[in-house]
mmCIF file of the C-alpha atoms, coordinates in Angstrom:
data_MODEL
# 
_entry.id   MODEL 
# 
loop_
_atom_site.group_PDB 
_atom_site.id 
_atom_site.type_symbol 
_atom_site.label_atom_id 
_atom_site.label_alt_id 
_atom_site.label_comp_id 
_atom_site.label_asym_id 
_atom_site.label_entity_id 
_atom_site.label_seq_id 
_atom_site.pdbx_PDB_ins_code 
_atom_site.Cartn_x 
_atom_site.Cartn_y 
_atom_site.Cartn_z 
_atom_site.occupancy 
_atom_site.B_iso_or_equiv 
_atom_site.pdbx_formal_charge 
_atom_site.auth_seq_id 
_atom_site.auth_comp_id 
_atom_site.auth_asym_id 
_atom_site.auth_atom_id 
_atom_site.pdbx_PDB_model_num 
ATOM 1   C CA . MET A 1 1   ? 0.050   0.065   0.012   1.00 0.00 ? 1   MET A CA 1 
ATOM 2   C CA . TRP A 1 2   ? 1.529   3.499   -1.041  1.00 0.00 ? 2   TRP A CA 1 
ATOM 3   C CA . TRP A 1 3   ? 0.413   6.322   1.130   1.00 0.00 ? 3   TRP A CA 1 
ATOM 4   C CA . PRO A 1 4   ? -1.169  9.303   -0.735  1.00 0.00 ? 4   PRO A CA 1 
ATOM 5   C CA . HIS A 1 5   ? 2.290   11.524  -0.352  1.00 0.00 ? 5   HIS A CA 1 
ATOM 6   C CA . THR A 1 6   ? 4.504   8.768   -1.874  1.00 0.00 ? 6   THR A CA 1 
ATOM 7   C CA . ARG A 1 7   ? 2.044   8.257   -4.670  1.00 0.00 ? 7   ARG A CA 1 
ATOM 8   C CA . VAL A 1 8   ? 2.191   12.301  -5.547  1.00 0.00 ? 8   VAL A CA 1 
ATOM 9   C CA . ALA A 1 9   ? 5.989   12.020  -5.550  1.00 0.00 ? 9   ALA A CA 1 
ATOM 10  C CA . ALA A 1 10  ? 5.966   9.002   -7.591  1.00 0.00 ? 10  ALA A CA 1 
ATOM 11  C CA . HIS A 1 11  ? 3.606   10.829  -10.156 1.00 0.00 ? 11  HIS A CA 1 
ATOM 12  C CA . GLN A 1 12  ? 5.657   14.101  -10.433 1.00 0.00 ? 12  GLN A CA 1 
ATOM 13  C CA . ALA A 1 13  ? 8.751   11.871  -10.901 1.00 0.00 ? 13  ALA A CA 1 
ATOM 14  C CA . GLY A 1 14  ? 6.676   10.332  -14.096 1.00 0.00 ? 14  GLY A CA 1 
ATOM 15  C CA . ARG A 1 15  ? 6.959   6.846   -12.660 1.00 0.00 ? 15  ARG A CA 1 
ATOM 16  C CA . LEU A 1 16  ? 3.200   6.149   -12.641 1.00 0.00 ? 16  LEU A CA 1 
ATOM 17  C CA . HIS A 1 17  ? 1.634   4.940   -15.879 1.00 0.00 ? 17  HIS A CA 1 
ATOM 18  C CA . PHE A 1 18  ? -2.017  4.866   -16.635 1.00 0.00 ? 18  PHE A CA 1 
ATOM 19  C CA . PHE A 1 19  ? -4.146  3.064   -19.314 1.00 0.00 ? 19  PHE A CA 1 
ATOM 20  C CA . GLY A 1 20  ? -7.721  2.385   -20.285 1.00 0.00 ? 20  GLY A CA 1 
ATOM 21  C CA . GLN A 1 21  ? -10.231 4.198   -18.196 1.00 0.00 ? 21  GLN A CA 1 
ATOM 22  C CA . HIS A 1 22  ? -7.414  5.669   -15.822 1.00 0.00 ? 22  HIS A CA 1 
ATOM 23  C CA . ALA A 1 23  ? -5.558  7.446   -18.744 1.00 0.00 ? 23  ALA A CA 1 
ATOM 24  C CA . ARG A 1 24  ? -7.146  10.807  -17.235 1.00 0.00 ? 24  ARG A CA 1 
ATOM 25  C CA . LEU A 1 25  ? -5.051  10.471  -14.218 1.00 0.00 ? 25  LEU A CA 1 
ATOM 26  C CA . VAL A 1 26  ? -1.957  11.474  -16.096 1.00 0.00 ? 26  VAL A CA 1 
ATOM 27  C CA . GLY A 1 27  ? -2.737  15.075  -15.333 1.00 0.00 ? 27  GLY A CA 1 
ATOM 28  C CA . SER A 1 28  ? -1.774  16.558  -12.020 1.00 0.00 ? 28  SER A CA 1 
ATOM 29  C CA . THR A 1 29  ? -5.266  18.152  -11.348 1.00 0.00 ? 29  THR A CA 1 
ATOM 30  C CA . ALA A 1 30  ? -7.058  14.706  -12.191 1.00 0.00 ? 30  ALA A CA 1 
ATOM 31  C CA . PHE A 1 31  ? -4.540  12.798  -10.278 1.00 0.00 ? 31  PHE A CA 1 
ATOM 32  C CA . ALA A 1 32  ? -4.747  15.169  -7.135  1.00 0.00 ? 32  ALA A CA 1 
ATOM 33  C CA . ALA A 1 33  ? -8.767  14.965  -7.261  1.00 0.00 ? 33  ALA A CA 1 
ATOM 34  C CA . TYR A 1 34  ? -8.379  11.200  -7.209  1.00 0.00 ? 34  TYR A CA 1 
ATOM 35  C CA . LEU A 1 35  ? -6.361  11.174  -4.281  1.00 0.00 ? 35  LEU A CA 1 
ATOM 36  C CA . ARG A 1 36  ? -8.509  13.677  -2.298  1.00 0.00 ? 36  ARG A CA 1 
ATOM 37  C CA . PRO A 1 37  ? -10.677 11.111  -0.785  1.00 0.00 ? 37  PRO A CA 1 
ATOM 38  C CA . LEU A 1 38  ? -7.956  8.691   0.484   1.00 0.00 ? 38  LEU A CA 1 
ATOM 39  C CA . ARG A 1 39  ? -6.565  11.531  2.611   1.00 0.00 ? 39  ARG A CA 1 
ATOM 40  C CA . LYS A 1 40  ? -9.712  11.619  4.600   1.00 0.00 ? 40  LYS A CA 1 
ATOM 41  C CA . ILE A 1 41  ? -9.601  7.847   5.515   1.00 0.00 ? 41  ILE A CA 1 
ATOM 42  C CA . GLU A 1 42  ? -7.780  6.857   8.794   1.00 0.00 ? 42  GLU A CA 1 
ATOM 43  C CA . TRP A 1 43  ? -5.459  4.361   7.515   1.00 0.00 ? 43  TRP A CA 1 
ATOM 44  C CA . VAL A 1 44  ? -5.357  2.402   10.650  1.00 0.00 ? 44  VAL A CA 1 
ATOM 45  C CA . VAL A 1 45  ? -5.316  -1.518  10.755  1.00 0.00 ? 45  VAL A CA 1 
ATOM 46  C CA . TYR A 1 46  ? -8.271  -2.441  13.321  1.00 0.00 ? 46  TYR A CA 1 
ATOM 47  C CA . SER A 1 47  ? -7.399  -5.400  15.270  1.00 0.00 ? 47  SER A CA 1 
ATOM 48  C CA . LYS A 1 48  ? -8.807  -6.865  18.538  1.00 0.00 ? 48  LYS A CA 1 
ATOM 49  C CA . ARG A 1 49  ? -8.268  -9.547  20.823  1.00 0.00 ? 49  ARG A CA 1 
ATOM 50  C CA . PRO A 1 50  ? -9.097  -13.133 19.402  1.00 0.00 ? 50  PRO A CA 1 
ATOM 51  C CA . PHE A 1 51  ? -12.231 -14.686 21.008  1.00 0.00 ? 51  PHE A CA 1 
ATOM 52  C CA . GLY A 1 52  ? -10.674 -18.053 21.639  1.00 0.00 ? 52  GLY A CA 1 
ATOM 53  C CA . GLY A 1 53  ? -7.181  -16.261 22.860  1.00 0.00 ? 53  GLY A CA 1 
ATOM 54  C CA . PRO A 1 54  ? -3.703  -16.492 21.224  1.00 0.00 ? 54  PRO A CA 1 
ATOM 55  C CA . GLU A 1 55  ? -3.664  -20.218 21.238  1.00 0.00 ? 55  GLU A CA 1 
ATOM 56  C CA . THR A 1 56  ? -6.765  -20.401 18.527  1.00 0.00 ? 56  THR A CA 1 
ATOM 57  C CA . VAL A 1 57  ? -4.777  -17.900 16.391  1.00 0.00 ? 57  VAL A CA 1 
ATOM 58  C CA . LEU A 1 58  ? -1.592  -20.156 16.429  1.00 0.00 ? 58  LEU A CA 1 
ATOM 59  C CA . ALA A 1 59  ? -3.431  -23.206 15.821  1.00 0.00 ? 59  ALA A CA 1 
ATOM 60  C CA . TYR A 1 60  ? -5.061  -21.699 12.843  1.00 0.00 ? 60  TYR A CA 1 
ATOM 61  C CA . LEU A 1 61  ? -1.806  -20.456 11.228  1.00 0.00 ? 61  LEU A CA 1 
ATOM 62  C CA . SER A 1 62  ? 0.005   -23.695 11.943  1.00 0.00 ? 62  SER A CA 1 
ATOM 63  C CA . ARG A 1 63  ? -2.322  -25.636 9.903   1.00 0.00 ? 63  ARG A CA 1 
ATOM 64  C CA . TYR A 1 64  ? -0.805  -23.689 6.864   1.00 0.00 ? 64  TYR A CA 1 
ATOM 65  C CA . THR A 1 65  ? 2.827   -23.119 7.927   1.00 0.00 ? 65  THR A CA 1 
ATOM 66  C CA . HIS A 1 66  ? 3.419   -26.629 9.054   1.00 0.00 ? 66  HIS A CA 1 
ATOM 67  C CA . ARG A 1 67  ? 1.143   -28.622 6.712   1.00 0.00 ? 67  ARG A CA 1 
ATOM 68  C CA . VAL A 1 68  ? 2.477   -31.110 4.219   1.00 0.00 ? 68  VAL A CA 1 
ATOM 69  C CA . ALA A 1 69  ? 1.308   -31.746 0.568   1.00 0.00 ? 69  ALA A CA 1 
ATOM 70  C CA . ILE A 1 70  ? -0.939  -34.704 1.952   1.00 0.00 ? 70  ILE A CA 1 
ATOM 71  C CA . SER A 1 71  ? -1.861  -36.009 5.123   1.00 0.00 ? 71  SER A CA 1 
ATOM 72  C CA . ASN A 1 72  ? -1.593  -39.552 6.412   1.00 0.00 ? 72  ASN A CA 1 
ATOM 73  C CA . SER A 1 73  ? -5.207  -39.870 6.715   1.00 0.00 ? 73  SER A CA 1 
ATOM 74  C CA . ARG A 1 74  ? -5.540  -39.682 2.792   1.00 0.00 ? 74  ARG A CA 1 
ATOM 75  C CA . LEU A 1 75  ? -2.899  -42.386 2.066   1.00 0.00 ? 75  LEU A CA 1 
ATOM 76  C CA . ILE A 1 76  ? -4.778  -45.648 1.403   1.00 0.00 ? 76  ILE A CA 1 
ATOM 77  C CA . SER A 1 77  ? -2.125  -48.179 0.311   1.00 0.00 ? 77  SER A CA 1 
ATOM 78  C CA . PHE A 1 78  ? 1.424   -48.456 -1.239  1.00 0.00 ? 78  PHE A CA 1 
ATOM 79  C CA . ASP A 1 79  ? 2.548   -51.615 -3.229  1.00 0.00 ? 79  ASP A CA 1 
ATOM 80  C CA . ASP A 1 80  ? 4.399   -52.317 -6.595  1.00 0.00 ? 80  ASP A CA 1 
ATOM 81  C CA . ALA A 1 81  ? 1.614   -50.862 -8.724  1.00 0.00 ? 81  ALA A CA 1 
ATOM 82  C CA . GLY A 1 82  ? 2.085   -47.347 -6.766  1.00 0.00 ? 82  GLY A CA 1 
ATOM 83  C CA . VAL A 1 83  ? 0.636   -45.164 -4.208  1.00 0.00 ? 83  VAL A CA 1 
ATOM 84  C CA . THR A 1 84  ? -3.195  -45.015 -3.520  1.00 0.00 ? 84  THR A CA 1 
ATOM 85  C CA . PHE A 1 85  ? -4.696  -42.029 -1.941  1.00 0.00 ? 85  PHE A CA 1 
ATOM 86  C CA . LYS A 1 86  ? -7.905  -40.113 -1.336  1.00 0.00 ? 86  LYS A CA 1 
ATOM 87  C CA . TRP A 1 87  ? -8.339  -36.663 -3.167  1.00 0.00 ? 87  TRP A CA 1 
ATOM 88  C CA . LYS A 1 88  ? -11.192 -34.154 -3.420  1.00 0.00 ? 88  LYS A CA 1 
ATOM 89  C CA . ASP A 1 89  ? -12.528 -32.714 -6.526  1.00 0.00 ? 89  ASP A CA 1 
ATOM 90  C CA . TYR A 1 90  ? -13.755 -29.242 -6.022  1.00 0.00 ? 90  TYR A CA 1 
ATOM 91  C CA . ARG A 1 91  ? -15.769 -28.616 -9.184  1.00 0.00 ? 91  ARG A CA 1 
ATOM 92  C CA . ILE A 1 92  ? -18.188 -31.488 -7.820  1.00 0.00 ? 92  ILE A CA 1 
ATOM 93  C CA . ASP A 1 93  ? -20.651 -31.073 -5.054  1.00 0.00 ? 93  ASP A CA 1 
ATOM 94  C CA . GLY A 1 94  ? -21.895 -33.684 -2.792  1.00 0.00 ? 94  GLY A CA 1 
ATOM 95  C CA . ARG A 1 95  ? -20.248 -37.110 -1.873  1.00 0.00 ? 95  ARG A CA 1 
ATOM 96  C CA . ASP A 1 96  ? -19.044 -37.659 -5.353  1.00 0.00 ? 96  ASP A CA 1 
ATOM 97  C CA . ARG A 1 97  ? -16.302 -35.268 -5.036  1.00 0.00 ? 97  ARG A CA 1 
ATOM 98  C CA . TYR A 1 98  ? -14.428 -37.704 -2.776  1.00 0.00 ? 98  TYR A CA 1 
ATOM 99  C CA . LYS A 1 99  ? -12.424 -39.892 -5.120  1.00 0.00 ? 99  LYS A CA 1 
ATOM 100 C CA . VAL A 1 100 ? -9.302  -42.242 -5.074  1.00 0.00 ? 100 VAL A CA 1 
ATOM 101 C CA . MET A 1 101 ? -6.107  -42.180 -7.286  1.00 0.00 ? 101 MET A CA 1 
ATOM 102 C CA . THR A 1 102 ? -3.314  -44.453 -7.735  1.00 0.00 ? 102 THR A CA 1 
ATOM 103 C CA . LEU A 1 103 ? 0.028   -43.059 -9.004  1.00 0.00 ? 103 LEU A CA 1 
ATOM 104 C CA . ALA A 1 104 ? 3.218   -44.484 -9.957  1.00 0.00 ? 104 ALA A CA 1 
ATOM 105 C CA . THR A 1 105 ? 5.706   -44.118 -6.938  1.00 0.00 ? 105 THR A CA 1 
ATOM 106 C CA . ASP A 1 106 ? 8.079   -42.055 -8.840  1.00 0.00 ? 106 ASP A CA 1 
ATOM 107 C CA . GLU A 1 107 ? 5.137   -39.801 -10.090 1.00 0.00 ? 107 GLU A CA 1 
ATOM 108 C CA . PHE A 1 108 ? 3.736   -39.499 -6.622  1.00 0.00 ? 108 PHE A CA 1 
ATOM 109 C CA . ILE A 1 109 ? 7.232   -38.312 -5.259  1.00 0.00 ? 109 ILE A CA 1 
ATOM 110 C CA . ARG A 1 110 ? 7.403   -35.795 -8.152  1.00 0.00 ? 110 ARG A CA 1 
ATOM 111 C CA . ARG A 1 111 ? 4.137   -34.260 -7.400  1.00 0.00 ? 111 ARG A CA 1 
ATOM 112 C CA . PHE A 1 112 ? 4.732   -34.444 -3.517  1.00 0.00 ? 112 PHE A CA 1 
ATOM 113 C CA . LEU A 1 113 ? 8.248   -32.351 -4.086  1.00 0.00 ? 113 LEU A CA 1 
ATOM 114 C CA . ILE A 1 114 ? 6.480   -29.799 -6.017  1.00 0.00 ? 114 ILE A CA 1 
ATOM 115 C CA . HIS A 1 115 ? 5.028   -28.439 -2.652  1.00 0.00 ? 115 HIS A CA 1 
ATOM 116 C CA . VAL A 1 116 ? 8.580   -28.417 -0.648  1.00 0.00 ? 116 VAL A CA 1 
ATOM 117 C CA . LEU A 1 117 ? 9.657   -25.149 -0.369  1.00 0.00 ? 117 LEU A CA 1 
ATOM 118 C CA . PRO A 1 118 ? 13.201  -23.561 -0.136  1.00 0.00 ? 118 PRO A CA 1 
ATOM 119 C CA . SER A 1 119 ? 14.834  -23.458 2.931   1.00 0.00 ? 119 SER A CA 1 
ATOM 120 C CA . ARG A 1 120 ? 13.670  -20.733 5.691   1.00 0.00 ? 120 ARG A CA 1 
ATOM 121 C CA . PHE A 1 121 ? 10.402  -20.436 3.523   1.00 0.00 ? 121 PHE A CA 1 
ATOM 122 C CA . HIS A 1 122 ? 6.971   -21.242 4.947   1.00 0.00 ? 122 HIS A CA 1 
ATOM 123 C CA . ARG A 1 123 ? 3.606   -21.383 3.102   1.00 0.00 ? 123 ARG A CA 1 
ATOM 124 C CA . ILE A 1 124 ? 0.847   -19.629 4.432   1.00 0.00 ? 124 ILE A CA 1 
ATOM 125 C CA . ARG A 1 125 ? -2.205  -19.000 1.876   1.00 0.00 ? 125 ARG A CA 1 
ATOM 126 C CA . HIS A 1 126 ? -2.432  -17.563 -1.703  1.00 0.00 ? 126 HIS A CA 1 
ATOM 127 C CA . TYR A 1 127 ? -4.563  -14.434 -1.646  1.00 0.00 ? 127 TYR A CA 1 
ATOM 128 C CA . GLY A 1 128 ? -5.416  -11.676 -4.079  1.00 0.00 ? 128 GLY A CA 1 
ATOM 129 C CA . LEU A 1 129 ? -4.149  -12.151 -7.307  1.00 0.00 ? 129 LEU A CA 1 
ATOM 130 C CA . PHE A 1 130 ? -2.879  -15.582 -6.574  1.00 0.00 ? 130 PHE A CA 1 
ATOM 131 C CA . ALA A 1 131 ? -6.068  -16.832 -4.895  1.00 0.00 ? 131 ALA A CA 1 
ATOM 132 C CA . SER A 1 132 ? -8.130  -18.158 -7.980  1.00 0.00 ? 132 SER A CA 1 
ATOM 133 C CA . ALA A 1 133 ? -7.624  -20.471 -10.773 1.00 0.00 ? 133 ALA A CA 1 
ATOM 134 C CA . LYS A 1 134 ? -7.306  -17.425 -13.108 1.00 0.00 ? 134 LYS A CA 1 
ATOM 135 C CA . ARG A 1 135 ? -4.169  -16.323 -11.302 1.00 0.00 ? 135 ARG A CA 1 
ATOM 136 C CA . ALA A 1 136 ? -1.985  -16.575 -14.460 1.00 0.00 ? 136 ALA A CA 1 
ATOM 137 C CA . ASP A 1 137 ? -4.512  -14.275 -16.252 1.00 0.00 ? 137 ASP A CA 1 
ATOM 138 C CA . ASN A 1 138 ? -4.555  -11.920 -13.525 1.00 0.00 ? 138 ASN A CA 1 
ATOM 139 C CA . ILE A 1 139 ? -0.787  -11.497 -13.511 1.00 0.00 ? 139 ILE A CA 1 
ATOM 140 C CA . THR A 1 140 ? -0.918  -11.220 -17.343 1.00 0.00 ? 140 THR A CA 1 
ATOM 141 C CA . GLN A 1 141 ? -3.382  -8.248  -16.731 1.00 0.00 ? 141 GLN A CA 1 
ATOM 142 C CA . ALA A 1 142 ? -1.171  -6.749  -13.949 1.00 0.00 ? 142 ALA A CA 1 
ATOM 143 C CA . ARG A 1 143 ? 1.807   -6.611  -16.188 1.00 0.00 ? 143 ARG A CA 1 
ATOM 144 C CA . GLN A 1 144 ? 0.099   -4.982  -18.921 1.00 0.00 ? 144 GLN A CA 1 
ATOM 145 C CA . LEU A 1 145 ? -1.405  -2.374  -16.621 1.00 0.00 ? 145 LEU A CA 1 
ATOM 146 C CA . LEU A 1 146 ? 2.087   -1.731  -15.135 1.00 0.00 ? 146 LEU A CA 1 
ATOM 147 C CA . ASN A 1 147 ? 3.661   -1.678  -18.396 1.00 0.00 ? 147 ASN A CA 1 
ATOM 148 C CA . ALA A 1 148 ? 5.966   -4.243  -17.026 1.00 0.00 ? 148 ALA A CA 1 
ATOM 149 C CA . PRO A 1 149 ? 8.134   -6.252  -19.539 1.00 0.00 ? 149 PRO A CA 1 
ATOM 150 C CA . ALA A 1 150 ? 7.248   -9.913  -20.003 1.00 0.00 ? 150 ALA A CA 1 
ATOM 151 C CA . PRO A 1 151 ? 9.323   -12.643 -18.148 1.00 0.00 ? 151 PRO A CA 1 
ATOM 152 C CA . GLN A 1 152 ? 12.174  -14.206 -20.090 1.00 0.00 ? 152 GLN A CA 1 
ATOM 153 C CA . ASN A 1 153 ? 13.676  -17.417 -19.539 1.00 0.00 ? 153 ASN A CA 1 
ATOM 154 C CA . GLU A 1 154 ? 16.792  -17.843 -17.176 1.00 0.00 ? 154 GLU A CA 1 
ATOM 155 C CA . SER A 1 155 ? 19.391  -17.612 -19.848 1.00 0.00 ? 155 SER A CA 1 
ATOM 156 C CA . GLY A 1 156 ? 17.932  -14.694 -21.553 1.00 0.00 ? 156 GLY A CA 1 
ATOM 157 C CA . ASP A 1 157 ? 18.347  -16.205 -24.969 1.00 0.00 ? 157 ASP A CA 1 
ATOM 158 C CA . ALA A 1 158 ? 15.590  -17.222 -27.375 1.00 0.00 ? 158 ALA A CA 1 
ATOM 159 C CA . ALA A 1 159 ? 14.599  -20.887 -27.617 1.00 0.00 ? 159 ALA A CA 1 
ATOM 160 C CA . PRO A 1 160 ? 15.816  -22.761 -30.591 1.00 0.00 ? 160 PRO A CA 1 
ATOM 161 C CA . ALA A 1 161 ? 13.707  -23.185 -33.542 1.00 0.00 ? 161 ALA A CA 1 
ATOM 162 C CA . ASP A 1 162 ? 13.224  -26.840 -33.190 1.00 0.00 ? 162 ASP A CA 1 
ATOM 163 C CA . GLU A 1 163 ? 12.283  -26.628 -29.432 1.00 0.00 ? 163 GLU A CA 1 
ATOM 164 C CA . PRO A 1 164 ? 8.642   -27.147 -28.709 1.00 0.00 ? 164 PRO A CA 1 
ATOM 165 C CA . LYS A 1 165 ? 6.901   -23.876 -27.920 1.00 0.00 ? 165 LYS A CA 1 
ATOM 166 C CA . THR A 1 166 ? 6.051   -22.991 -24.436 1.00 0.00 ? 166 THR A CA 1 
ATOM 167 C CA . LEU A 1 167 ? 2.676   -21.435 -23.548 1.00 0.00 ? 167 LEU A CA 1 
ATOM 168 C CA . SER A 1 168 ? 2.416   -18.284 -21.675 1.00 0.00 ? 168 SER A CA 1 
ATOM 169 C CA . HIS A 1 169 ? 0.152   -19.859 -18.970 1.00 0.00 ? 169 HIS A CA 1 
ATOM 170 C CA . SER A 1 170 ? 0.665   -22.573 -16.874 1.00 0.00 ? 170 SER A CA 1 
ATOM 171 C CA . CYS A 1 171 ? -1.757  -25.771 -16.778 1.00 0.00 ? 171 CYS A CA 1 
ATOM 172 C CA . PRO A 1 172 ? -4.786  -25.358 -14.594 1.00 0.00 ? 172 PRO A CA 1 
ATOM 173 C CA . CYS A 1 173 ? -4.508  -28.892 -13.086 1.00 0.00 ? 173 CYS A CA 1 
ATOM 174 C CA . CYS A 1 174 ? -0.729  -29.347 -11.894 1.00 0.00 ? 174 CYS A CA 1 
ATOM 175 C CA . GLY A 1 175 ? 0.362   -25.766 -12.426 1.00 0.00 ? 175 GLY A CA 1 
ATOM 176 C CA . GLY A 1 176 ? 3.330   -27.027 -14.727 1.00 0.00 ? 176 GLY A CA 1 
ATOM 177 C CA . ARG A 1 177 ? 4.389   -25.460 -17.979 1.00 0.00 ? 177 ARG A CA 1 
ATOM 178 C CA . MET A 1 178 ? 2.278   -26.197 -21.134 1.00 0.00 ? 178 MET A CA 1 
ATOM 179 C CA . ILE A 1 179 ? 4.210   -27.166 -24.371 1.00 0.00 ? 179 ILE A CA 1 
ATOM 180 C CA . ILE A 1 180 ? 2.640   -27.017 -27.818 1.00 0.00 ? 180 ILE A CA 1 
ATOM 181 C CA . ILE A 1 181 ? 3.302   -30.507 -29.354 1.00 0.00 ? 181 ILE A CA 1 
ATOM 182 C CA . GLU A 1 182 ? 0.688   -29.802 -32.705 1.00 0.00 ? 182 GLU A CA 1 
ATOM 183 C CA . THR A 1 183 ? -1.470  -27.531 -34.120 1.00 0.00 ? 183 THR A CA 1 
ATOM 184 C CA . PHE A 1 184 ? -4.205  -28.354 -36.177 1.00 0.00 ? 184 PHE A CA 1 
ATOM 185 C CA . GLU A 1 185 ? -7.460  -26.825 -37.681 1.00 0.00 ? 185 GLU A CA 1 
ATOM 186 C CA . ARG A 1 186 ? -10.878 -27.267 -36.221 1.00 0.00 ? 186 ARG A CA 1 
ATOM 187 C CA . GLY A 1 187 ? -12.679 -30.359 -37.705 1.00 0.00 ? 187 GLY A CA 1 
ATOM 188 C CA . SER A 1 188 ? -9.303  -32.176 -38.501 1.00 0.00 ? 188 SER A CA 1 
ATOM 189 C CA . ALA A 1 189 ? -7.887  -34.825 -36.370 1.00 0.00 ? 189 ALA A CA 1 
ATOM 190 C CA . PRO A 1 190 ? -4.752  -34.700 -34.851 1.00 0.00 ? 190 PRO A CA 1 
ATOM 191 C CA . ARG A 1 191 ? -1.365  -36.680 -36.173 1.00 0.00 ? 191 ARG A CA 1 
ATOM 192 C CA . HIS A 1 192 ? 0.289   -36.757 -32.894 1.00 0.00 ? 192 HIS A CA 1 
ATOM 193 C CA . GLN A 1 193 ? -0.054  -39.976 -31.089 1.00 0.00 ? 193 GLN A CA 1 
ATOM 194 C CA . PRO A 1 194 ? 0.590   -40.114 -27.285 1.00 0.00 ? 194 PRO A CA 1 
ATOM 195 C CA . THR A 1 195 ? 3.262   -42.609 -26.462 1.00 0.00 ? 195 THR A CA 1 
ATOM 196 C CA . ALA A 1 196 ? 1.556   -43.630 -23.128 1.00 0.00 ? 196 ALA A CA 1 
ATOM 197 C CA . PRO A 1 197 ? -1.711  -43.603 -21.385 1.00 0.00 ? 197 PRO A CA 1 
ATOM 198 C CA . MET A 1 198 ? -2.796  -40.186 -20.567 1.00 0.00 ? 198 MET A CA 1 
ATOM 199 C CA . ILE A 1 199 ? -3.492  -39.625 -16.847 1.00 0.00 ? 199 ILE A CA 1 
ATOM 200 C CA . ALA A 1 200 ? -5.517  -36.864 -15.542 1.00 0.00 ? 200 ALA A CA 1 
ATOM 201 C CA . ILE A 1 201 ? -3.310  -34.767 -13.168 1.00 0.00 ? 201 ILE A CA 1 
ATOM 202 C CA . ARG A 1 202 ? -4.955  -33.419 -10.311 1.00 0.00 ? 202 ARG A CA 1 
ATOM 203 C CA . ILE A 1 203 ? -3.154  -31.848 -7.150  1.00 0.00 ? 203 ILE A CA 1 
ATOM 204 C CA . ASP A 1 204 ? -5.009  -31.570 -4.046  1.00 0.00 ? 204 ASP A CA 1 
ATOM 205 C CA . THR A 1 205 ? -3.316  -29.841 -0.848  1.00 0.00 ? 205 THR A CA 1 
ATOM 206 C CA . SER A 1 206 ? -6.209  -29.944 1.451   1.00 0.00 ? 206 SER A CA 1 
# 
């Protein structure tokens, strides 16, 4: 949160950019009028003593800071076929949302390690732009509104021509990057044949 006086300084320095319906705020008079109601607000965070005491607050936060990718109660079995566990399909209401999945051992470990954070990091909760399944679209729109450059790969070099193209958004199921393997017109059949049976990927951290 920027306070009004810091916003004015950034505006005078030309560090703020406005687009769409906010383009009129480029002028100093319009920008000052836009900030005038904010100066009347008492920007003080309201907090009060929790009803259940500080213990309940710690218990609530600990469910997010010290939780693992999957709890032991969701694990059903483990054998040569893989790991079988319960998961919840949030797109379905009622008892049918609770399902069972079996994954190969290496695939189960791969998905589990996705949720392991670097040392000294703690996961709390996603909120705001990162809360919904449309977070990739939200971040893209935020970059456009802020006139920020698009992120580049780590090396900074363009990908080779023969390398599969990577889509700008991640997979809505697993969060991994999506790669174009073929492009075909509507009504025609794809020529690419999968080399292995396709498995629906769902990751549930509840």
